[in-house]
PDB file of C-alpha atoms in Angstrom:
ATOM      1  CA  UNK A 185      -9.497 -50.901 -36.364  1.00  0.00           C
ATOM      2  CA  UNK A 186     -10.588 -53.830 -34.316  1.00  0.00           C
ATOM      3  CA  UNK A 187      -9.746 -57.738 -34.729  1.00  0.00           C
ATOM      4  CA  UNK A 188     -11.609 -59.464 -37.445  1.00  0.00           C
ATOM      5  CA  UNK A 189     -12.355 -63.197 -37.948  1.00  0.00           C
ATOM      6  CA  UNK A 190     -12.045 -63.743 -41.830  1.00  0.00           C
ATOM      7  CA  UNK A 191     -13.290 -66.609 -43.968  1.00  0.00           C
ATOM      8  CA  UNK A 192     -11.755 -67.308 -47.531  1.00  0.00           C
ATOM      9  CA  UNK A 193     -13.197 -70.285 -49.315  1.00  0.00           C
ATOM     10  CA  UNK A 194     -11.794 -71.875 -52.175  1.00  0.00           C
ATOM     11  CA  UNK A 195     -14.524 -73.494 -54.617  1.00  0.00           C
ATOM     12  CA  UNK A 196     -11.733 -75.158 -56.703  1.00  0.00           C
ATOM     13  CA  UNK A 197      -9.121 -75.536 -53.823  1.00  0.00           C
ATOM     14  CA  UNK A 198      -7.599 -72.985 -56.374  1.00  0.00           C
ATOM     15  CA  UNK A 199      -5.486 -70.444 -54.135  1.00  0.00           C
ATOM     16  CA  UNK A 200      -5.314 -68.381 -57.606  1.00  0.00           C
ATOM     17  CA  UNK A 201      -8.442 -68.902 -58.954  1.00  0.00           C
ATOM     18  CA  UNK A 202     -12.458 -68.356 -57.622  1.00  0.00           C
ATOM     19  CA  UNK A 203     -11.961 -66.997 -54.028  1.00  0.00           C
ATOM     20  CA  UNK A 204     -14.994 -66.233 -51.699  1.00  0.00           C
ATOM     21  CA  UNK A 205     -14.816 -63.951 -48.339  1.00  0.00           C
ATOM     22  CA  UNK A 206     -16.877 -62.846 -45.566  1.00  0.00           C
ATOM     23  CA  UNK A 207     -16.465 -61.664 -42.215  1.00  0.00           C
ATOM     24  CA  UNK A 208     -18.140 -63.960 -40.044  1.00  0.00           C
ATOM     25  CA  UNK A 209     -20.600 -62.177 -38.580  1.00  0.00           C
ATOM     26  CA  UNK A 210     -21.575 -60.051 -41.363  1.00  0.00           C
ATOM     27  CA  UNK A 211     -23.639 -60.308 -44.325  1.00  0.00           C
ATOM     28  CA  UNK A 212     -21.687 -59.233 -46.905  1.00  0.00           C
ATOM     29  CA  UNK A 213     -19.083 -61.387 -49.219  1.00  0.00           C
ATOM     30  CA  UNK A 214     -16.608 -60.587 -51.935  1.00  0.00           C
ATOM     31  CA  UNK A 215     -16.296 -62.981 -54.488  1.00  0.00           C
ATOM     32  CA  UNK A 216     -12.785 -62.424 -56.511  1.00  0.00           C
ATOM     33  CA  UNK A 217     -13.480 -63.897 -59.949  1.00  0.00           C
ATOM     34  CA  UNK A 218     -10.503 -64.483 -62.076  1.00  0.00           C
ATOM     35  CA  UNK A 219     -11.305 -63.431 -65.731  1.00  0.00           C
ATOM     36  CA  UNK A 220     -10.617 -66.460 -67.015  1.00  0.00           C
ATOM     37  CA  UNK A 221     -12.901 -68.519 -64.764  1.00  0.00           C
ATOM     38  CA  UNK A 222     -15.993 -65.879 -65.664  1.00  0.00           C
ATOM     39  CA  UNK A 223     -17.584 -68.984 -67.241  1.00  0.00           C
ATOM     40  CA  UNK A 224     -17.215 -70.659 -63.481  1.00  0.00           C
ATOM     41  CA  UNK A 225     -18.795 -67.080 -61.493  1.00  0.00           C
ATOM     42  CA  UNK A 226     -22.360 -67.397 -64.027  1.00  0.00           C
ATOM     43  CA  UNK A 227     -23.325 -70.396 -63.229  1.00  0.00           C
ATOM     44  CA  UNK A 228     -23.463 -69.376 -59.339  1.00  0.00           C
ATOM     45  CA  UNK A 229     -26.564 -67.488 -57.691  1.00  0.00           C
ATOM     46  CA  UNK A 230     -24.864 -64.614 -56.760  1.00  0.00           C
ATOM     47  CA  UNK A 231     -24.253 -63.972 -60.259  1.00  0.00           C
ATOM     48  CA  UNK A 232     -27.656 -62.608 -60.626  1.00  0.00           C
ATOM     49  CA  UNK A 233     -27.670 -60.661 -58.020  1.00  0.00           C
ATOM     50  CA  UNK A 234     -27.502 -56.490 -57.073  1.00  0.00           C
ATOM     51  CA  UNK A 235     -23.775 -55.796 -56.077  1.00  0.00           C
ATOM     52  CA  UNK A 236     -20.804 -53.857 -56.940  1.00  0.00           C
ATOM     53  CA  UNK A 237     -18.069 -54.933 -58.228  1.00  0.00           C
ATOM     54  CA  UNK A 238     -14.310 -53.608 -59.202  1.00  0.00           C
ATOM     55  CA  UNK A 239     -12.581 -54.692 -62.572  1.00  0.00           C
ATOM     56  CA  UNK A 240      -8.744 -54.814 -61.257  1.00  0.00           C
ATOM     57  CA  UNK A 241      -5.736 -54.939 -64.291  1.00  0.00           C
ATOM     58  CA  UNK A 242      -2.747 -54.207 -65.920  1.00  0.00           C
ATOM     59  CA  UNK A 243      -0.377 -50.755 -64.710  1.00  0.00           C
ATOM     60  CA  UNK A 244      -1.514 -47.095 -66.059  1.00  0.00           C
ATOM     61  CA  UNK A 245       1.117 -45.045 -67.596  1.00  0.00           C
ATOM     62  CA  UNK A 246       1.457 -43.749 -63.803  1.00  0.00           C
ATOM     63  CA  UNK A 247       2.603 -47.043 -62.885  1.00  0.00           C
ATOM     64  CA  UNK A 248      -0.427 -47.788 -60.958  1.00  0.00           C
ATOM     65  CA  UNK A 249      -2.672 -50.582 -61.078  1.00  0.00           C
ATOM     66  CA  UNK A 250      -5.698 -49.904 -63.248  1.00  0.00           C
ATOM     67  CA  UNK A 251      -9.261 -50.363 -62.038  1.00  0.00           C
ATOM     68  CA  UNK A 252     -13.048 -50.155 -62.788  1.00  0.00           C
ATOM     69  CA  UNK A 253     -15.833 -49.389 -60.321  1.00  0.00           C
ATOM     70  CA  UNK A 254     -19.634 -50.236 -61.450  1.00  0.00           C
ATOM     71  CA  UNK A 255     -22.527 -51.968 -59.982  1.00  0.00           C
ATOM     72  CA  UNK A 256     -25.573 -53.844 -61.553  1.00  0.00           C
ATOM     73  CA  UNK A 257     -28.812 -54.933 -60.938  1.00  0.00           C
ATOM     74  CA  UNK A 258     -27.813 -58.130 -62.410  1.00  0.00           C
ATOM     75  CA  UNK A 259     -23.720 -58.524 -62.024  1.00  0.00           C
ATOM     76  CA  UNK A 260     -23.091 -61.268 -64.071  1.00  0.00           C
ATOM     77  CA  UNK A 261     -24.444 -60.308 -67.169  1.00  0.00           C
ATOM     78  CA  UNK A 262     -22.696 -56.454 -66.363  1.00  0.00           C
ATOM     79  CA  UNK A 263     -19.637 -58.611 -66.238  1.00  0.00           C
ATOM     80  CA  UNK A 264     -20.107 -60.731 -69.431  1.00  0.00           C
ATOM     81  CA  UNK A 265     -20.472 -56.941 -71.397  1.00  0.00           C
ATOM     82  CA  UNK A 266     -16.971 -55.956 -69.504  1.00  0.00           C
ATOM     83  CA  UNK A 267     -15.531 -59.139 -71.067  1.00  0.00           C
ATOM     84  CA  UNK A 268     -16.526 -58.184 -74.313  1.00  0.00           C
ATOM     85  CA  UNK A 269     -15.652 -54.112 -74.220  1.00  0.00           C
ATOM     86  CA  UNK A 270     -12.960 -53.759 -71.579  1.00  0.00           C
ATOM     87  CA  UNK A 271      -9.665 -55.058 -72.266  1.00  0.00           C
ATOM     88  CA  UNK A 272      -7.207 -54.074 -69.294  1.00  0.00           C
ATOM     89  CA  UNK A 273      -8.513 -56.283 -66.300  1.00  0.00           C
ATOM     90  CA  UNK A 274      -7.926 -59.857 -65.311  1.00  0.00           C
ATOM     91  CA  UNK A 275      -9.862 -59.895 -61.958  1.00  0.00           C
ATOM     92  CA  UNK A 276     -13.320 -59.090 -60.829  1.00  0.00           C
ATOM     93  CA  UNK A 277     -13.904 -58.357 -56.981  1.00  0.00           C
ATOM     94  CA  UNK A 278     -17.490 -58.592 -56.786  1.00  0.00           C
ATOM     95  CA  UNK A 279     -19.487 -56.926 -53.513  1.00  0.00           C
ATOM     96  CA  UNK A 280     -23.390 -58.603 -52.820  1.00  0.00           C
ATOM     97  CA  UNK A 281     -25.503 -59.665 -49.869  1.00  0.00           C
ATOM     98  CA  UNK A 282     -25.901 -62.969 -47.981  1.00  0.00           C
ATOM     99  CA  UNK A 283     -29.441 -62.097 -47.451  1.00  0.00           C
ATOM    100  CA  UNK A 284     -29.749 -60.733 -51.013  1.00  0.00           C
ATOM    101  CA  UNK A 285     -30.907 -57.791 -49.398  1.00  0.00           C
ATOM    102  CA  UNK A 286     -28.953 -55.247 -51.473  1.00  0.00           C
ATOM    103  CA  UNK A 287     -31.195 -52.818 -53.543  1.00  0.00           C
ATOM    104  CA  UNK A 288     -30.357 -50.423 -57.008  1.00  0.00           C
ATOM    105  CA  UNK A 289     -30.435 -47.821 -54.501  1.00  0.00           C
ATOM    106  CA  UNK A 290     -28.038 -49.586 -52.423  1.00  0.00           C
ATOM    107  CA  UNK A 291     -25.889 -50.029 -55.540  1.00  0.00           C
ATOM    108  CA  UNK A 292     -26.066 -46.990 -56.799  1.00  0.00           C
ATOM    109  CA  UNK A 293     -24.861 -45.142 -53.374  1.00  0.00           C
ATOM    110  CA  UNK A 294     -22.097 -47.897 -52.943  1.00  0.00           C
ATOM    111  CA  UNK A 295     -20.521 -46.741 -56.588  1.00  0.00           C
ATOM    112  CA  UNK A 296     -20.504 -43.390 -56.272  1.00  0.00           C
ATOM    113  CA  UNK A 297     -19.044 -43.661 -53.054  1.00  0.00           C
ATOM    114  CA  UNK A 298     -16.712 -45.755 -53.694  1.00  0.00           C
ATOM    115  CA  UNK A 299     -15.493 -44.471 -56.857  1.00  0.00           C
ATOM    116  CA  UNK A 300     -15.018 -41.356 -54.183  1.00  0.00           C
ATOM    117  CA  UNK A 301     -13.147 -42.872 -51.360  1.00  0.00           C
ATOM    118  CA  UNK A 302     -10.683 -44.854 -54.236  1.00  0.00           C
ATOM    119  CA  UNK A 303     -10.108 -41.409 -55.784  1.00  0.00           C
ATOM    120  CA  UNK A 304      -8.935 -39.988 -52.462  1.00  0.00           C
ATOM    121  CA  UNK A 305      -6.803 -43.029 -51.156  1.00  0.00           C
ATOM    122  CA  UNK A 306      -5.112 -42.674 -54.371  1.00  0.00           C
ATOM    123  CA  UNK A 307      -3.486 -46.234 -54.930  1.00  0.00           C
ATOM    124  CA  UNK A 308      -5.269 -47.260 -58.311  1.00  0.00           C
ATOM    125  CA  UNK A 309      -5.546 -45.277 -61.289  1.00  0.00           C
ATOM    126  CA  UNK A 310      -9.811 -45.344 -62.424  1.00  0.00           C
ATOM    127  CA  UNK A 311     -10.851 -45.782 -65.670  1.00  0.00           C
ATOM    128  CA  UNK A 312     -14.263 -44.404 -64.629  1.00  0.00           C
ATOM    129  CA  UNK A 313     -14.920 -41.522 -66.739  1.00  0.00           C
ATOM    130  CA  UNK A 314     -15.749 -39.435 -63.891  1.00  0.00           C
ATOM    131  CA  UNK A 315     -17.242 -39.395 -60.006  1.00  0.00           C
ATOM    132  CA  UNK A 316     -20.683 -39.012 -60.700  1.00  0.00           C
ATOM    133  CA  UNK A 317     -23.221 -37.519 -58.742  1.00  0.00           C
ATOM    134  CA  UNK A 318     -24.441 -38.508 -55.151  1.00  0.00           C
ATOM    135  CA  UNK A 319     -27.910 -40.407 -55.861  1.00  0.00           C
ATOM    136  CA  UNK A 320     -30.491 -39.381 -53.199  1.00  0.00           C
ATOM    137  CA  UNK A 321     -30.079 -42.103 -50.875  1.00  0.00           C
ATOM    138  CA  UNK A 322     -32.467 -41.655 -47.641  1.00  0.00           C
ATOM    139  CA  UNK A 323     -30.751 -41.999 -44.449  1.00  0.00           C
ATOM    140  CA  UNK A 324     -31.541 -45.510 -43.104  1.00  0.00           C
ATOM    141  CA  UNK A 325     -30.353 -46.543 -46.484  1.00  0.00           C
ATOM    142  CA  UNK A 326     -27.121 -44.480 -45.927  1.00  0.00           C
ATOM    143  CA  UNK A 327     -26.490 -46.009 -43.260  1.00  0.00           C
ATOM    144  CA  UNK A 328     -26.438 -49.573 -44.865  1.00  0.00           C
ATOM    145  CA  UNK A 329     -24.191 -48.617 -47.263  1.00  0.00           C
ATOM    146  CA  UNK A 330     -21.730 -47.427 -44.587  1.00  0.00           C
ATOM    147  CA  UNK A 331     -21.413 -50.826 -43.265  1.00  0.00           C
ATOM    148  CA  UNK A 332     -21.549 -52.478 -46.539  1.00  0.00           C
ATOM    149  CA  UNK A 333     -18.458 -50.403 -47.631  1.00  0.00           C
ATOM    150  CA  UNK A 334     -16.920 -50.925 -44.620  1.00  0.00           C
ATOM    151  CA  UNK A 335     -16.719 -54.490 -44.823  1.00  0.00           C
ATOM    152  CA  UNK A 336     -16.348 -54.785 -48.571  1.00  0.00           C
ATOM    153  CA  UNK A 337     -13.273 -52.401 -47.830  1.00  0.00           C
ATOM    154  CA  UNK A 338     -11.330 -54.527 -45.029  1.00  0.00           C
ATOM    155  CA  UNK A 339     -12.390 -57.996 -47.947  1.00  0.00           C
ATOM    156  CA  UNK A 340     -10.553 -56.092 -50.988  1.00  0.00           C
ATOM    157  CA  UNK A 341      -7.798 -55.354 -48.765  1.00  0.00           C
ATOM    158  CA  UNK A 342      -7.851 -59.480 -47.412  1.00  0.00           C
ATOM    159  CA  UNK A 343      -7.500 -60.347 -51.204  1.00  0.00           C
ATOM    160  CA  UNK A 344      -4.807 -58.164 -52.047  1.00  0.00           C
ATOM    161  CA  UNK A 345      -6.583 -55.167 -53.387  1.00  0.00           C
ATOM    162  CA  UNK A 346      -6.322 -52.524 -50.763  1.00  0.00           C
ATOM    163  CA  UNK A 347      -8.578 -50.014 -52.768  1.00  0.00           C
ATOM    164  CA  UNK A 348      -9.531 -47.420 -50.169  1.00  0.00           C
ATOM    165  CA  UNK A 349      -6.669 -47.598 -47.936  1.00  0.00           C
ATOM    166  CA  UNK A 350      -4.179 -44.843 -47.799  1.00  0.00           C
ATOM    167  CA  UNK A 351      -0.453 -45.298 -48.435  1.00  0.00           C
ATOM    168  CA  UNK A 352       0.198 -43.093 -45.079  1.00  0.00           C
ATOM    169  CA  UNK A 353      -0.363 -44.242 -41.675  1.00  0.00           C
ATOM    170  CA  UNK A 354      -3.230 -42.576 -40.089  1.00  0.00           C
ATOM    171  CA  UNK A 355      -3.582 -44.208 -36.537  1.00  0.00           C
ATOM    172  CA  UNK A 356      -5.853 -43.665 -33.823  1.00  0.00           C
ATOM    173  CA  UNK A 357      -6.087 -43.440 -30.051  1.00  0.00           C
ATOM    174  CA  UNK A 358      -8.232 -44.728 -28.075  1.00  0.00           C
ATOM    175  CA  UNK A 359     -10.886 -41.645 -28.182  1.00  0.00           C
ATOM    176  CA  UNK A 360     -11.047 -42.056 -31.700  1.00  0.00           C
ATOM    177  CA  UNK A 361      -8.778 -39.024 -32.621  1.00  0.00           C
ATOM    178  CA  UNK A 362      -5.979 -39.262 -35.280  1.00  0.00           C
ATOM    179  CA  UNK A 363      -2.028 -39.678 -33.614  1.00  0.00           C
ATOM    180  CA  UNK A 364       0.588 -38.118 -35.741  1.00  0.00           C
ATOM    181  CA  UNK A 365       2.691 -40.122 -38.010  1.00  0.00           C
ATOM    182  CA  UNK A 366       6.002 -40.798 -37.390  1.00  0.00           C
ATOM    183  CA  UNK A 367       8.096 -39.346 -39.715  1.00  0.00           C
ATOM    184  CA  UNK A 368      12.080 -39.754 -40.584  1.00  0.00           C
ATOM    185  CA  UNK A 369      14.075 -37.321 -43.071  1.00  0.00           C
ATOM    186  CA  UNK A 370      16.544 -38.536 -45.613  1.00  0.00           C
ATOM    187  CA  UNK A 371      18.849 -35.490 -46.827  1.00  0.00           C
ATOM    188  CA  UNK A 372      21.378 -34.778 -48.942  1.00  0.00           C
ATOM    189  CA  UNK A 373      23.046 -32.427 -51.634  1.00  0.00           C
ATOM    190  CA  UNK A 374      19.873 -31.338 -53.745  1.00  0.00           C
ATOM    191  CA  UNK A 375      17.657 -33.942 -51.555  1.00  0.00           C
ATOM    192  CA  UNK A 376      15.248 -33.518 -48.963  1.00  0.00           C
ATOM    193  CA  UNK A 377      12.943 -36.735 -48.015  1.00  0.00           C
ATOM    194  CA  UNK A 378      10.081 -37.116 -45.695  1.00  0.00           C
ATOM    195  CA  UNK A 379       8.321 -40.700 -45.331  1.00  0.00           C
ATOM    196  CA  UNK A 380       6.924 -43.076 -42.741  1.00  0.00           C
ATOM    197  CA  UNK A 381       7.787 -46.389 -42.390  1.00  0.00           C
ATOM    198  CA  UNK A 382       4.275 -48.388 -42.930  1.00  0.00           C
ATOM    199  CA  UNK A 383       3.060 -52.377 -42.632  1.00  0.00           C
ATOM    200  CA  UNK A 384       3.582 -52.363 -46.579  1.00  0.00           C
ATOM    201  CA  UNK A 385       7.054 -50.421 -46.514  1.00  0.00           C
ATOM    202  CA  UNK A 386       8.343 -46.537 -46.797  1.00  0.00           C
ATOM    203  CA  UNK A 387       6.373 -44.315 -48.236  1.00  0.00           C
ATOM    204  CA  UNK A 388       7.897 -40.900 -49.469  1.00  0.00           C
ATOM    205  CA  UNK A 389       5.652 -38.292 -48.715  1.00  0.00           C
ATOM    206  CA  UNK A 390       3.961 -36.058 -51.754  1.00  0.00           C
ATOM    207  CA  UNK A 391       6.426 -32.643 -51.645  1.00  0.00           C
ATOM    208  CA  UNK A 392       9.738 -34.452 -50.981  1.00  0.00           C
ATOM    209  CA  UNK A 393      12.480 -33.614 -53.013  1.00  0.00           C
ATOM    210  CA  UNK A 394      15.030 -35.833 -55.066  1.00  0.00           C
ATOM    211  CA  UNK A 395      18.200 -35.104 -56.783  1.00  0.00           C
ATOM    212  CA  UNK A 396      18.158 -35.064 -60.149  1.00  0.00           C
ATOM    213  CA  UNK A 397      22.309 -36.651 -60.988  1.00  0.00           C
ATOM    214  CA  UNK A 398      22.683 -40.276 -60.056  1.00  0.00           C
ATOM    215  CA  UNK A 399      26.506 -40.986 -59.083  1.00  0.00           C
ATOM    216  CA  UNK A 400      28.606 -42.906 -61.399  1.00  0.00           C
ATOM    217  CA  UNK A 401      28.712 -46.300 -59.032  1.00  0.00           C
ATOM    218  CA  UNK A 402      25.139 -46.715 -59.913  1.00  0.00           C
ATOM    219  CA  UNK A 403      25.372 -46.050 -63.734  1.00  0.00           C
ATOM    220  CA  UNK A 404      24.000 -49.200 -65.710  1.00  0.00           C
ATOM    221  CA  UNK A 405      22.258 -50.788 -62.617  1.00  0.00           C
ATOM    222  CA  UNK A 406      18.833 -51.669 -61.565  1.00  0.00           C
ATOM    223  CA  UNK A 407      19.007 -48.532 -59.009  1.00  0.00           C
ATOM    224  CA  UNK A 408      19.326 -46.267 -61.607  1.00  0.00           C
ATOM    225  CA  UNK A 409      16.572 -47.985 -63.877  1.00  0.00           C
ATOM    226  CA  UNK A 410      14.506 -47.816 -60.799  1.00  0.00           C
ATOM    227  CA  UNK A 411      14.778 -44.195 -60.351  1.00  0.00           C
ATOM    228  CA  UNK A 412      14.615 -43.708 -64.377  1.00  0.00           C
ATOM    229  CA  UNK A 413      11.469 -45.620 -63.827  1.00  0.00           C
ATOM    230  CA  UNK A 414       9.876 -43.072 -61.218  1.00  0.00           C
ATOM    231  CA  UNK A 415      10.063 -40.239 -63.623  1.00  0.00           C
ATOM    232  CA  UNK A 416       8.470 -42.468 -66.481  1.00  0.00           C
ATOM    233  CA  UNK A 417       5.792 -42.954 -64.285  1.00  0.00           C
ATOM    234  CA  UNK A 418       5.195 -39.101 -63.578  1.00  0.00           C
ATOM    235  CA  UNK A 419       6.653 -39.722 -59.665  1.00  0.00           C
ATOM    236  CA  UNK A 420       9.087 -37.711 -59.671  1.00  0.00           C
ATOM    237  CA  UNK A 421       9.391 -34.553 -61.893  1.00  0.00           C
ATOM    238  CA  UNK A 422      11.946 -32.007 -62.784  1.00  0.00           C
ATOM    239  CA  UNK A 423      11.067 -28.939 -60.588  1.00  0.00           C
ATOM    240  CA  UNK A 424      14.422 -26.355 -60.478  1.00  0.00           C
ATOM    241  CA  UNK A 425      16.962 -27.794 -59.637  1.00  0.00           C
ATOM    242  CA  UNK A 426      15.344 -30.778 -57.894  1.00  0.00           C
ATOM    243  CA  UNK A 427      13.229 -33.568 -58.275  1.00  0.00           C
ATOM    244  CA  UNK A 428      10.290 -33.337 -56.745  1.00  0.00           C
ATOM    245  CA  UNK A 429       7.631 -36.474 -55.680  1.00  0.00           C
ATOM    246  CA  UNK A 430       4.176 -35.692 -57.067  1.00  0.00           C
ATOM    247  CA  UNK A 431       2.397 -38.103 -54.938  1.00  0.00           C
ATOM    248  CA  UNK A 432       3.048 -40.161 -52.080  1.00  0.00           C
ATOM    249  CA  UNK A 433       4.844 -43.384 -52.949  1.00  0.00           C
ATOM    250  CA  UNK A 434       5.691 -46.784 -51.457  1.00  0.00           C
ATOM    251  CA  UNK A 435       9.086 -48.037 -52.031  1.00  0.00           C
ATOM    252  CA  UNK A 436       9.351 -51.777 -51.196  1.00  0.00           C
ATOM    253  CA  UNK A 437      12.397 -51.158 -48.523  1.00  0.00           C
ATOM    254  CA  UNK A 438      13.949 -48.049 -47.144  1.00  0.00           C
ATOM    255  CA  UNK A 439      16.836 -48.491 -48.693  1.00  0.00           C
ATOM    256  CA  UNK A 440      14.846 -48.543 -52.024  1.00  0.00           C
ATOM    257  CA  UNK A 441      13.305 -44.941 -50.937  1.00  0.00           C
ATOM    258  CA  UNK A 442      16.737 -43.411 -49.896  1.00  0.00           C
ATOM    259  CA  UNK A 443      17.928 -43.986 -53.388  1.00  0.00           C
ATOM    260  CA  UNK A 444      15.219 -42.341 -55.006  1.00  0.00           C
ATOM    261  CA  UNK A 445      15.701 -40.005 -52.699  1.00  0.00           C
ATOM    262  CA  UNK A 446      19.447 -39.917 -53.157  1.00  0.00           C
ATOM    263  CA  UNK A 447      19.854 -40.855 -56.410  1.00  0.00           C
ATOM    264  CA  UNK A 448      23.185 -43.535 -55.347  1.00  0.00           C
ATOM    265  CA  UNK A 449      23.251 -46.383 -53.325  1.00  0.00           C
ATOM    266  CA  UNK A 450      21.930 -46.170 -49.477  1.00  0.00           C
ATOM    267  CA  UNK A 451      20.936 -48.006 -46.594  1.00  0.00           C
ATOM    268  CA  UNK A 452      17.734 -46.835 -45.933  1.00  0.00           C
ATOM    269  CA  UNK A 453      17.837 -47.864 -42.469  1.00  0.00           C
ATOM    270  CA  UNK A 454      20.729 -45.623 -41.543  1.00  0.00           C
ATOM    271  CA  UNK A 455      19.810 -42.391 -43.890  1.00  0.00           C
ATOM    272  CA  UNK A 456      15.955 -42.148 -42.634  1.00  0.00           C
ATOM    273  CA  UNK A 457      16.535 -40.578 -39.626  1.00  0.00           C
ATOM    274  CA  UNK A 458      14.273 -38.821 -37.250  1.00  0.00           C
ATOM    275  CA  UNK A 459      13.902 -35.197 -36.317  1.00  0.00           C
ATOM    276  CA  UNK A 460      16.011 -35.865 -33.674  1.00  0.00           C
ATOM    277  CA  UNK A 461      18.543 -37.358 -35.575  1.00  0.00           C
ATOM    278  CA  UNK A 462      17.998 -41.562 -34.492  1.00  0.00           C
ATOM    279  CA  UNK A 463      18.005 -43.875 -37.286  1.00  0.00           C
ATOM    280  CA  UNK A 464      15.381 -45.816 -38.647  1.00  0.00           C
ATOM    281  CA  UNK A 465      17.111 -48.251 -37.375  1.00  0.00           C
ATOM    282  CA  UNK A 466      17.105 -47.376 -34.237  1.00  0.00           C
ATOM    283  CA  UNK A 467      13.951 -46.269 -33.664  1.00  0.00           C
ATOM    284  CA  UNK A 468      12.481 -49.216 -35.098  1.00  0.00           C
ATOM    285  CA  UNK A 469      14.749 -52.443 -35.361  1.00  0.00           C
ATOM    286  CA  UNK A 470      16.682 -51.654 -32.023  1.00  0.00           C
ATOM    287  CA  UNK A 471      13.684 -50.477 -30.165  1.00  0.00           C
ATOM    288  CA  UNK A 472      12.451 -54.673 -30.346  1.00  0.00           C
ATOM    289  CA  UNK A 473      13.214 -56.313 -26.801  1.00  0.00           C
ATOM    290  CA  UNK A 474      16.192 -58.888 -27.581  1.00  0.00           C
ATOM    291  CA  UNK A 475      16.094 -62.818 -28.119  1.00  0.00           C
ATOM    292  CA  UNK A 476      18.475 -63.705 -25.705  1.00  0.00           C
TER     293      UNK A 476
END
């Protein structure tokens, strides 16, 4: 990663409506196109433009946030059929050229590679029926795409919809190689937890395991809906005598993601702890130089 100068412009002055974003010195936008202001997106150029665009909606019965990958040789009118057919989303994200530059070829790359990368990052659940196939695509033309989806990528993420990004840090040095994530451990009786602390939160690793009792002080609270929640959603299931997380998942606080974890009340900050026994707490919040 490397600093970015962002541009967001508001056609309406409408923080929550019609939002437009480039990197400065790039030529590709994102137009984020609320469904109810479709009417607004037609009547501009870009609308009849090549591009790609992501349908973004209501939760799956995972408890992720539903989405819709395409592209068009014409987006608008592709996006006037999704208003008619598809009934889950309430925001387009919509990927063209400044230059108008962007081919079918283009297009078709930048879907199937994006419908890839989303798949593997794991944060939205697709409604595309499947990945496709990888359209021959010569390599100057790969290339393109590359960047495109590069800078489409770091837009989503400006406007909310972090699409390709992993829940788990993944840092690197200064050689380019991956460092090693920090990780902290949360046990207990029937309970093993392994998680990072990230920008967004904690996220509990994929393999961790929960247990499966929640103690009486949290009977008839929001913890306990919370963790009743997690196994609704398919995040945790029954395994032995354990939970166990099917998927990494980001938990708002560590306390949040110690009682998952625990299954009673915790402060995260204290129970993550790393493999040398310090607290979260101290690794992290006392680590900071102090105010005075």
């Amino acid at each position: 990663m490397r600093p970015q100068t962002i541009q967001i412009f508001l056609p309406a002055g409408d923080p929550r409506g019609m939002r437009v974003a480039e990197i400065t010195t790039r030529i590709v936008r994102v137009i984020e196109v609320p469904r109810s202001q479709l009417a607004d997106f037609l009547k501009l150029p870009e609308a009849q433009q090549v591009g790609v665009y992501f349908l973004i909606g209501e939760l799956s019965a995972t408890g992720l946030p539903r989405a819709y990958i395409g592209q068009s040789g014409n987006v608008g009118t592709r996006l006037v059929q999704h208003n008619q057919n598809k009934d889950f989303w309430n925001r387009a994200l919509v990927v063209i050229s400044l230059t108008n530059s962007m081919t079918q070829t283009h297009a078709l790359f930048l879907e199937w590679f994006a419908i890839a990368e989303a798949t593997k990052a794991g944060r939205y659940s697709l409604e595309n029926g499947n990945t496709g196939f990888q359209p021959y695509t010569p390599a100057p033309l790969q290339a393109d795409c590359h960047e495109i989806h590069e800078t489409a990528a770091i837009l989503l993420a400006t406007l909310g919809q972090p699409v390709f990004e992993p829940l788990t840090n993944n840092p690197s040095t200064s050689d380019g190689q991956a460092k090693p994530s920090e990780l902290f451990y949360c046990k207990g009786p029937e309970a093993n937890g392994v998680g990072e602390y990230t920008s967004e939160g904690f996220v509990v690793h994929k393999g961790s395991t929960a247990r499966i009792g929640n103690v009486a002080s949290i009977q008839g609270t929001s913890q306990k809906r919370f963790r009743e929640q997690l196994v609704t959603d398919g995040v945790l299931r029954q395994q032995g005598q354990n939970y166990v997380f099917t998927r990494d998942y980001l938990c708002s606080s560590p306390s949040m993601a110690a009682i998952a974890v625990l299954g009673r009340s915790a402060n995260g900050w204290l129970e993550w702890k790393t493999e040398q026994g310090q607290t979260l707490d101290g690794a992290k919040r006392q680590a900071l130089p102090s105010s005075t």
